[in-house]
Coordinates of C-alpha atoms in Angstrom, one line a residue:
M92 CA 101.1 86.8 98.5
E93 CA 102.6 90.3 98.6
S94 CA 106.5 90.2 99.3
C95 CA 107.5 92.3 102.5
G96 CA 110.6 93.5 100.6
T97 CA 108.6 95.6 98.1
V98 CA 106.5 97.4 100.9
V99 CA 109.6 98.4 103.0
S100 CA 111.6 99.6 99.8
S101 CA 108.7 101.9 98.8
T102 CA 108.4 103.0 102.6
L103 CA 112.3 103.6 102.7
A104 CA 111.9 105.7 99.5
V105 CA 109.3 107.8 101.1
F106 CA 111.2 108.3 104.3
L107 CA 114.4 109.3 102.7
V108 CA 112.4 111.9 100.6
L109 CA 110.8 113.4 103.4
H110 CA 114.0 113.3 105.5
L111 CA 115.9 115.1 103.2
G112 CA 113.4 117.6 103.1
L113 CA 113.1 117.9 106.8
I114 CA 117.0 118.3 107.7
P115 CA 116.7 122.1 107.8
I116 CA 113.9 121.8 110.3
M117 CA 115.4 118.9 112.5
A118 CA 118.3 120.9 112.8
Q119 CA 116.4 123.3 115.2
Q120 CA 115.1 120.6 117.0
N121 CA 116.1 117.5 119.0
E122 CA 117.5 114.9 117.0
L123 CA 115.3 111.7 116.8
Q124 CA 116.8 108.1 117.5
I125 CA 114.9 104.9 117.8
G126 CA 115.8 102.3 120.3
I127 CA 114.3 98.9 120.8
A128 CA 114.0 97.5 124.3
G129 CA 116.3 94.6 125.4
Q130 CA 118.8 95.8 122.8
A131 CA 121.6 98.3 122.9
V132 CA 121.3 101.9 121.3
I133 CA 124.3 104.1 120.6
L134 CA 123.7 107.9 121.2
S135 CA 125.4 110.2 118.9
C136 CA 127.2 113.3 120.1
S137 CA 127.5 114.6 116.5
G138 CA 127.8 118.0 115.3
I139 CA 130.8 118.9 117.8
P140 CA 133.6 120.6 116.2
N141 CA 137.0 119.3 116.5
G142 CA 139.4 120.7 119.3
T143 CA 136.4 121.2 121.4
G144 CA 138.2 119.6 124.4
S145 CA 138.2 116.0 126.0
T146 CA 135.7 116.5 128.7
V147 CA 132.2 115.4 127.8
T148 CA 129.1 115.1 130.0
W149 CA 125.8 112.9 129.1
K150 CA 122.5 113.5 131.0
Y151 CA 119.1 112.2 131.0
Y152 CA 117.2 115.6 131.1
K153 CA 119.0 117.0 134.0
V154 CA 120.3 114.1 135.7
V155 CA 124.0 113.0 134.9
I156 CA 124.5 109.6 133.5
R157 CA 128.2 109.5 132.7
S158 CA 130.9 112.2 132.9
F159 CA 134.3 112.3 131.8
K160 CA 136.9 114.9 132.7
T161 CA 140.0 113.6 133.8
T162 CA 138.4 110.3 135.1
L163 CA 135.1 108.5 134.1
L164 CA 132.3 109.3 136.4
R165 CA 129.0 107.7 137.0
G166 CA 125.8 109.5 137.7
K167 CA 122.4 109.0 139.3
A168 CA 120.4 108.5 136.2
T169 CA 118.5 105.0 136.0
M170 CA 120.6 103.7 133.1
S171 CA 124.0 104.9 134.5
D172 CA 125.2 101.2 135.3
R173 CA 124.0 100.1 131.7
S174 CA 126.0 102.9 130.0
E175 CA 129.5 103.7 128.9
I176 CA 131.0 106.7 127.1
N177 CA 133.5 106.0 124.0
L178 CA 136.1 108.4 124.6
N179 CA 137.1 108.7 120.8
S180 CA 133.6 109.5 119.5
K181 CA 132.2 110.9 122.8
H182 CA 129.0 108.6 121.9
L183 CA 127.1 107.2 124.6
K184 CA 126.0 103.3 124.5
V185 CA 123.2 102.2 126.6
W186 CA 122.7 98.5 126.4
D187 CA 119.5 96.4 127.6
L188 CA 117.3 99.3 127.0
K189 CA 114.0 99.6 129.0
L190 CA 110.8 101.2 127.8
S191 CA 111.3 103.8 130.6
D192 CA 114.7 105.2 129.1
A193 CA 112.8 107.0 126.5
G194 CA 113.3 110.8 126.8
I195 CA 115.7 113.9 126.2
Y196 CA 119.2 113.3 126.2
T197 CA 122.0 115.8 126.2
C198 CA 125.6 115.7 125.4
E199 CA 127.8 118.4 126.6
C200 CA 131.3 119.0 125.1
G201 CA 132.8 122.1 126.0
S202 CA 130.3 125.0 125.1
H203 CA 128.5 122.8 122.6
T204 CA 125.2 120.9 123.5
V205 CA 123.6 118.3 121.3
S206 CA 120.1 117.2 122.3
I207 CA 118.6 113.7 121.3
S208 CA 115.1 112.6 121.7
L209 CA 115.0 108.8 122.2
H210 CA 111.8 106.8 121.1
V211 CA 111.9 103.4 122.5
F212 CA 109.7 100.7 121.0
K213 CA 109.0 97.2 123.2
L214 CA 108.1 94.2 121.2
T215 CA 106.8 91.5 123.2
N216 CA 106.3 87.8 121.9
S217 CA 103.6 85.6 123.6
L218 CA 104.7 82.3 125.3
D219 CA 108.4 83.5 125.0
G220 CA 108.4 82.8 121.1
H221 CA 107.9 78.8 121.8
F222 CA 104.8 77.6 120.2
L223 CA 103.2 74.4 119.3
S224 CA 101.6 73.8 116.0
N225 CA 98.0 75.6 115.6
E226 CA 98.5 77.8 118.6
V227 CA 97.9 81.5 118.5
L228 CA 100.9 84.1 118.2
E229 CA 100.1 87.1 120.1
L230 CA 102.5 90.3 119.7
T231 CA 102.3 93.4 121.7
L232 CA 104.1 96.5 120.7
M233 CA 104.5 99.4 123.0
Q234 CA 106.1 102.8 122.5
N235 CA 107.5 105.5 124.8
A236 CA 108.7 108.9 123.9
S237 CA 109.0 112.3 125.2
H238 CA 106.9 114.0 122.9
P239 CA 102.9 112.7 122.1
L240 CA 103.0 109.2 120.9
P241 CA 102.1 108.9 117.1
H242 CA 99.7 106.5 115.4
L243 CA 101.6 103.5 114.1
S244 CA 101.2 101.6 111.0
I245 CA 102.3 97.9 111.6
T246 CA 103.5 95.5 109.0
L247 CA 104.2 91.7 109.8
C248 CA 106.4 89.6 107.6
N249 CA 107.1 85.9 108.4
S250 CA 110.2 84.0 108.0
N251 CA 109.5 83.6 104.0
N252 CA 109.4 87.3 103.9
N253 CA 105.6 87.1 103.0
I254 CA 103.4 89.9 104.5
V255 CA 100.9 88.4 107.1
R256 CA 97.4 90.1 107.3
S257 CA 96.8 90.8 111.0
T258 CA 94.8 94.1 112.1
P259 CA 96.6 95.5 115.1
F260 CA 94.4 96.3 118.0
L261 CA 95.0 99.6 119.7
Q262 CA 94.5 99.0 123.5
N263 CA 94.3 102.4 124.7
N264 CA 93.7 105.8 123.1
N265 CA 97.2 107.3 123.7
H266 CA 98.5 104.9 121.3
Q267 CA 100.9 103.4 123.5
K268 CA 99.9 99.8 123.2
Y269 CA 99.2 97.7 120.0
I270 CA 98.4 93.9 120.1
L271 CA 98.5 91.7 117.0
K272 CA 97.2 88.3 116.9
L273 CA 97.9 85.3 114.3
N274 CA 95.8 82.1 114.6
R275 CA 97.0 78.6 113.7
L276 CA 100.7 78.6 113.6
E277 CA 102.4 75.8 111.4
A278 CA 105.6 74.4 111.7
T279 CA 106.8 75.9 108.7
D280 CA 106.2 79.2 110.2
S281 CA 109.8 78.9 112.2
G282 CA 112.2 81.3 111.7
T283 CA 112.9 85.2 112.2
W284 CA 110.0 87.3 111.5
M285 CA 109.9 91.2 110.9
C286 CA 107.7 93.8 112.5
H287 CA 107.7 97.0 110.5
V288 CA 106.7 100.1 112.3
H289 CA 106.0 103.4 110.3
S290 CA 104.7 106.8 111.6
D291 CA 104.4 109.9 109.4
S292 CA 105.1 112.6 112.3
P293 CA 107.3 112.2 113.6
L294 CA 108.8 110.3 110.8
I295 CA 109.7 106.8 111.8
N296 CA 110.4 103.8 109.8
Q297 CA 111.7 100.8 112.1
T298 CA 112.1 97.1 111.5
I299 CA 112.0 95.0 114.6
P300 CA 113.2 91.3 114.1
F301 CA 111.8 88.7 116.5
D302 CA 112.2 84.7 116.6
V303 CA 109.3 82.2 116.3
K304 CA 109.8 78.6 117.0
V305 CA 106.8 76.5 116.2
L306 CA 107.4 72.9 117.6
G307 CA 105.3 70.2 115.6
F308 CA 105.6 68.0 112.5
Q309 CA 106.7 68.2 109.1
N310 CA 103.7 65.9 108.2
P311 CA 100.4 67.2 107.7
D312 CA 98.0 67.1 110.4
L313 CA 96.0 64.4 108.8
E314 CA 97.8 61.9 106.4
R315 CA 96.3 58.9 104.7
K316 CA 98.2 55.9 104.0
Y317 CA 97.2 53.0 102.1
A318 CA 98.6 49.5 102.2
T319 CA 97.6 45.9 101.2
V320 CA 96.8 43.1 103.8
D321 CA 99.8 40.9 104.7
S322 CA 102.3 43.7 103.7
T323 CA 105.0 45.5 106.0
V324 CA 104.0 48.9 106.8
I325 CA 106.5 51.7 108.4
L326 CA 104.5 54.7 109.9
S327 CA 106.9 57.7 110.4
W328 CA 106.5 61.2 111.9
R329 CA 109.2 63.7 111.3
L330 CA 109.8 66.2 114.1
N331 CA 111.2 69.8 113.5
F332 CA 112.9 70.5 116.7
Q333 CA 116.5 69.9 115.3
K334 CA 115.7 72.1 112.5
I335 CA 114.4 75.0 114.4
K336 CA 117.2 74.6 117.0
W337 CA 114.6 74.0 119.8
K338 CA 116.3 74.0 123.2
Q339 CA 113.8 72.9 125.5
G340 CA 112.7 69.4 126.5
F341 CA 109.3 68.0 125.6
T342 CA 107.4 64.6 125.6
G343 CA 105.2 62.6 123.3
Q344 CA 103.4 59.4 122.9
L345 CA 102.0 57.2 120.0
N346 CA 98.2 56.1 120.4
W347 CA 96.1 53.9 117.9
K348 CA 92.4 53.3 117.8
Q349 CA 90.6 51.5 114.9
Q350 CA 87.7 53.8 114.6
E351 CA 87.1 57.6 115.6
S352 CA 84.7 56.5 118.7
A353 CA 86.9 53.7 119.8
T354 CA 89.0 53.5 122.8
A355 CA 92.8 54.8 122.0
H356 CA 95.6 52.2 122.9
E357 CA 99.0 53.7 123.7
L358 CA 101.6 51.9 121.4
L359 CA 104.6 53.9 122.9
D360 CA 106.0 57.0 124.5
F361 CA 109.1 59.2 124.1
N362 CA 111.0 62.1 125.4
V363 CA 113.3 64.4 124.1
T364 CA 115.8 66.2 126.4
A365 CA 117.0 69.9 126.1
L366 CA 120.2 68.6 124.3
G367 CA 117.8 66.8 121.8
E368 CA 118.2 63.2 123.1
Q369 CA 115.4 60.9 122.3
H370 CA 114.4 58.0 124.5
K371 CA 111.5 55.6 123.4
T372 CA 109.4 53.1 125.5
K373 CA 107.2 50.6 124.0
K374 CA 104.0 50.5 126.1
S375 CA 101.6 47.8 124.1
S376 CA 102.2 44.2 124.7
H377 CA 99.3 42.8 122.7
F378 CA 99.8 45.0 119.6
R379 CA 102.4 43.5 117.3
F380 CA 104.7 46.1 116.1
E381 CA 108.5 47.1 116.1
I382 CA 110.5 50.1 116.8
P383 CA 113.2 50.4 114.0
E384 CA 116.5 51.9 114.5
S385 CA 116.0 55.3 113.4
K386 CA 119.1 57.4 111.7
S387 CA 117.8 60.5 112.9
E388 CA 116.5 61.6 116.4
S389 CA 114.1 63.8 114.9
T390 CA 112.0 60.9 113.4
I391 CA 109.3 58.6 115.4
E392 CA 108.6 55.4 113.5
V393 CA 106.9 52.2 114.0
K394 CA 107.0 49.2 111.9
L395 CA 104.1 46.8 111.4
P396 CA 105.1 43.6 109.8
K397 CA 102.5 41.6 107.8
V398 CA 99.5 43.8 108.6
H399 CA 96.2 42.4 109.4
F400 CA 92.7 43.9 108.2
N401 CA 91.9 44.7 111.8
H402 CA 95.2 46.5 112.1
S403 CA 93.8 49.6 110.1
G404 CA 92.7 52.9 111.9
Q405 CA 94.1 56.1 113.2
Y406 CA 97.9 56.2 114.5
Q407 CA 98.0 59.6 116.4
C408 CA 101.5 61.0 117.5
Q409 CA 101.1 63.6 120.1
L410 CA 103.6 66.1 121.4
A411 CA 103.3 67.8 125.0
Y412 CA 105.3 70.9 126.0
N413 CA 104.3 73.0 129.2
R414 CA 101.0 71.1 129.4
R415 CA 99.9 71.9 125.9
Y416 CA 99.6 69.6 123.1
T417 CA 99.8 69.2 119.3
Q418 CA 99.3 66.2 117.2
S419 CA 99.4 64.5 113.7
K420 CA 97.4 61.6 112.6
I421 CA 97.9 58.9 109.8
E422 CA 94.9 56.9 108.9
L423 CA 96.0 53.5 107.8
V424 CA 93.6 52.3 105.0
L425 CA 94.2 48.8 104.1
M426 CA 93.0 46.6 101.0
K427 CA 92.1 42.9 100.5
V428 CA 90.8 40.8 98.1
S429 CA 88.8 37.6 98.2
A430 CA 86.6 35.2 96.0
N431 CA 83.5 33.0 96.5
P432 CA 83.8 30.1 96.0
V433 CA 87.7 29.7 96.5
G434 CA 89.7 27.6 94.2
P435 CA 89.5 26.9 90.6
I436 CA 86.3 27.9 88.7
P437 CA 84.3 24.8 87.0
R438 CA 83.3 25.2 83.5
G439 CA 79.9 27.0 83.2
A440 CA 80.0 28.2 87.0
E441 CA 80.5 31.6 88.3
M442 CA 82.7 33.4 90.9
T443 CA 82.5 36.3 92.8
L444 CA 85.4 38.5 93.5
T445 CA 85.5 41.1 96.3
C446 CA 87.8 44.1 96.9
Q447 CA 87.4 45.6 100.2
V448 CA 89.0 48.4 102.0
S449 CA 88.9 49.2 105.7
S450 CA 87.2 52.3 105.8
P451 CA 85.3 54.6 103.6
L452 CA 87.3 56.4 101.0
P453 CA 87.3 59.9 100.3
S454 CA 85.5 61.5 97.5
N455 CA 88.5 61.9 95.3
A456 CA 89.0 58.3 95.7
H457 CA 87.6 54.6 94.5
L458 CA 88.3 51.0 93.8
R459 CA 88.5 49.5 90.3
W460 CA 88.3 45.8 89.2
E461 CA 89.8 45.1 85.8
R462 CA 90.9 42.3 83.9
V463 CA 94.4 42.1 82.3
N464 CA 94.1 42.0 78.6
G465 CA 90.6 42.5 79.1
T466 CA 88.0 44.9 77.4
Q467 CA 86.0 48.0 78.7
T468 CA 83.2 45.6 79.8
D469 CA 85.8 43.7 82.2
I470 CA 85.9 47.1 84.3
K471 CA 83.9 47.7 87.5
E472 CA 84.3 50.6 89.7
S473 CA 83.0 51.2 93.2
K474 CA 80.7 54.1 94.0
Q475 CA 81.6 57.1 96.1
H476 CA 82.3 56.5 99.7
E477 CA 81.7 52.6 99.3
V478 CA 84.0 50.2 101.2
K479 CA 84.2 47.4 98.4
V480 CA 83.3 46.4 94.8
E481 CA 82.3 43.0 93.5
V482 CA 82.6 41.3 90.0
N483 CA 81.0 38.2 88.6
V484 CA 83.7 36.0 86.8
S485 CA 82.8 32.9 84.7
A486 CA 86.0 32.5 82.9
A487 CA 89.8 32.2 83.8
G488 CA 92.0 35.1 84.0
L489 CA 94.0 37.5 85.9
W490 CA 92.2 40.3 87.5
N491 CA 93.6 43.2 89.5
C492 CA 92.2 45.6 91.8
H493 CA 93.2 49.2 92.2
L494 CA 92.7 51.8 94.5
I495 CA 92.7 55.4 92.6
E496 CA 93.0 58.5 94.1
D497 CA 93.0 62.0 92.0
N498 CA 93.7 59.6 88.9
D499 CA 96.8 58.1 90.8
R500 CA 96.9 54.4 91.5
K501 CA 98.0 54.1 95.1
I502 CA 98.0 50.4 95.6
S503 CA 96.9 47.2 93.8
L504 CA 96.1 43.7 94.2
N505 CA 95.7 40.8 91.7
Y506 CA 93.6 37.6 91.8
P507 CA 94.3 34.7 89.4
V508 CA 91.1 33.1 88.5
E509 CA 92.1 29.4 87.2
E510 CA 89.6 27.2 85.3
A511 CA 89.2 23.7 86.8
P512 CA 90.0 20.6 84.9
V513 CA 87.3 18.7 83.0
W514 CA 87.2 15.6 85.3
I515 CA 86.8 18.0 88.3
S516 CA 83.6 19.2 86.2
Y517 CA 82.4 15.7 85.8
A518 CA 83.3 15.0 89.4
V519 CA 81.3 18.1 90.4
I520 CA 78.3 17.1 88.6
G521 CA 78.3 13.4 89.6
A522 CA 78.7 14.8 93.0
S523 CA 75.5 16.9 92.7
I524 CA 73.5 13.9 91.0
G525 CA 74.8 11.5 93.8
G526 CA 74.0 14.0 96.6
S527 CA 70.6 14.4 95.3
V528 CA 69.9 10.7 94.8
L529 CA 71.2 10.5 98.7
V530 CA 68.8 12.9 99.7
F531 CA 66.0 11.4 98.1
G532 CA 66.9 7.8 99.5
L533 CA 67.3 8.9 103.0
A534 CA 63.7 10.8 102.6
C535 CA 62.1 7.5 101.3
L536 CA 63.8 5.6 104.2
C537 CA 62.4 8.3 106.7
I538 CA 58.9 8.0 105.2
I539 CA 58.9 4.1 105.4
S540 CA 60.3 3.8 108.9
G541 CA 57.8 6.4 110.0
I542 CA 54.9 4.4 108.5
S543 CA 56.4 1.1 110.4
W544 CA 56.6 2.9 113.5
Q545 CA 53.3 4.0 113.2
Q546 CA 51.6 0.5 112.7
R547 CA 53.7 -0.9 115.5
R548 CA 52.3 1.5 117.8
Q549 CA 48.7 1.1 116.6
R550 CA 49.2 -2.8 116.9
A551 CA 50.3 -2.4 120.6
K552 CA 47.3 -0.3 121.3
R553 CA 44.9 -3.1 120.0
M554 CA 47.0 -5.7 121.7
A555 CA 46.5 -3.9 125.1
R556 CA 42.9 -3.3 124.7
A557 CA 42.5 -7.3 123.7
R558 CA 44.3 -8.4 127.0
Q559 CA 42.1 -6.2 128.8
H560 CA 38.9 -7.5 127.1
L561 CA 40.2 -11.3 127.9
L562 CA 40.6 -10.7 131.4
E563 CA 37.1 -9.3 131.9
N564 CA 35.6 -12.3 130.0
K565 CA 37.7 -14.8 131.9
T566 CA 36.3 -13.8 135.3
C567 CA 32.7 -13.6 134.2
Q568 CA 32.8 -17.1 132.7
C569 CA 34.7 -18.6 135.8
Q570 CA 31.8 -17.1 138.0
Q571 CA 28.8 -18.6 135.5
Q572 CA 30.3 -21.9 135.5
G573 CA 30.9 -22.2 139.3
S574 CA 27.2 -21.4 139.8
W575 CA 26.1 -24.1 137.4
M576 CA 28.2 -26.7 139.2
V577 CA 26.5 -26.0 142.7
E578 CA 23.2 -26.4 141.3
Q579 CA 24.2 -29.8 140.1
G580 CA 25.7 -30.8 143.1
E581 CA 29.2 -31.0 141.9
M582 CA 30.8 -28.6 144.4
E583 CA 33.8 -30.8 145.0
L584 CA 35.0 -30.6 141.3
E585 CA 38.0 -27.7 140.6
P586 CA 36.7 -25.5 137.7
A587 CA 40.2 -26.1 135.7
W588 CA 38.4 -26.2 132.4
C589 CA 37.4 -22.5 132.9
Y590 CA 41.0 -21.4 132.9
S591 CA 41.7 -23.6 129.8
T592 CA 39.0 -22.3 127.9
A593 CA 39.9 -18.6 128.6
A594 CA 43.5 -19.4 127.6
F595 CA 42.4 -20.8 124.3
Q596 CA 40.2 -17.7 123.6
H597 CA 43.5 -15.7 124.5
F598 CA 45.5 -17.5 122.2
Q599 CA 42.8 -17.2 119.4
L600 CA 43.0 -13.3 119.9
L601 CA 46.6 -13.0 119.8
L602 CA 46.8 -15.0 116.4
M603 CA 44.1 -12.8 114.9
L604 CA 46.1 -9.4 116.1
S605 CA 49.3 -10.7 114.8
H606 CA 47.7 -11.1 111.3
A607 CA 46.0 -7.9 111.4

């Protein structure tokens, strides 16, 4: 980036050469002086010979500003109440200069007269020079003079003395008003800037300083922080209001949401007074976090003890000033490791180790499993944007999972794989065989029970049919025997033998069914 000092030095050199060449010409014309609106200017009554006298009168065009003969007199010019004469040098000082103060000033001392053409510039900074990060800086440069207004060449230099590229926009054709816009200011842009104004005719080379204060964070807009599950995490945002001597009050809050599309939960809010005093208030009751004692008033911190996997997500700190907002996010990415099955690994068995992160990694980051003191074959890495990587293990050893970003290990977790004792292996084999035998026995028992239940059901059906059949046969036989006894003239006898015969047949049938 081109330095402002180089450009200004070159312009000054050209200005001095031209100025020296134009001295004879300027001696015949009005002397040119530059003034900045809002500041003071001293108009020099130069070239007056010594002994000219003590009387002096300053006029704006033909209207008296100030005069001294025996006493100081104030005239009727608009800047009369903002001016004074130095009796020793006879210079006129005008403070709090206005754009309308531009014009021809005349110093009359005895018979000698000096005329000065005052060219006034007015530089206006949008939002009174108080910005938030990512806001637009708009500068308005206006000029006024007694002569036709020249075309201006404008160069901006930031607080680091580097040229900032911005094309001035001329709002009207008479060269009176220029507008410059700079997008996306950053907190590091705070400081004193310089606006260099140059014109060839009339020859002008003027530097106008102006202050820019950008309230914001010394953190980047989006920062990614890696941590492991069950660790203690401290999230910190560094404000710059003390560094830039911000004298206005503002507010802020800290929000958390697990995903971009999720609902944000307010964790705390804070306010900073015009004196720089900070006050914090905890808002969330279901989210476990602490507000540590901060040594600096310009720092916002939260402490997350023993973070869980679902504590990951975006933590957003927001500043508000005059209904305008700026924010900085910290994305907390958590990593955990697990095994399936859990515990010592039996001889000949396999275990799956899983290393997982809470959100997709950027393209320059990945996960890596590697075995301590292992070979190249004991390394497995995740693919781009994968959230987990798995490795199958069949022997004891210490495994490490690393999260690597730009070839830099950010965090690591280890998982020791232990080999189960021999008796545990035999116990596992025995338990497997015993379990198989038990399952087989239960299956056989279920089959036998089913067959027996089916047989009992069929037997019950046959007995029900036989019982119905006997009832029908008994009624028939009793009726037939009764008819025969009437014919033989034995109506007085009870046919009891009919029931006995039926019962006997019933008993025989039950015996047959019970042996079926």
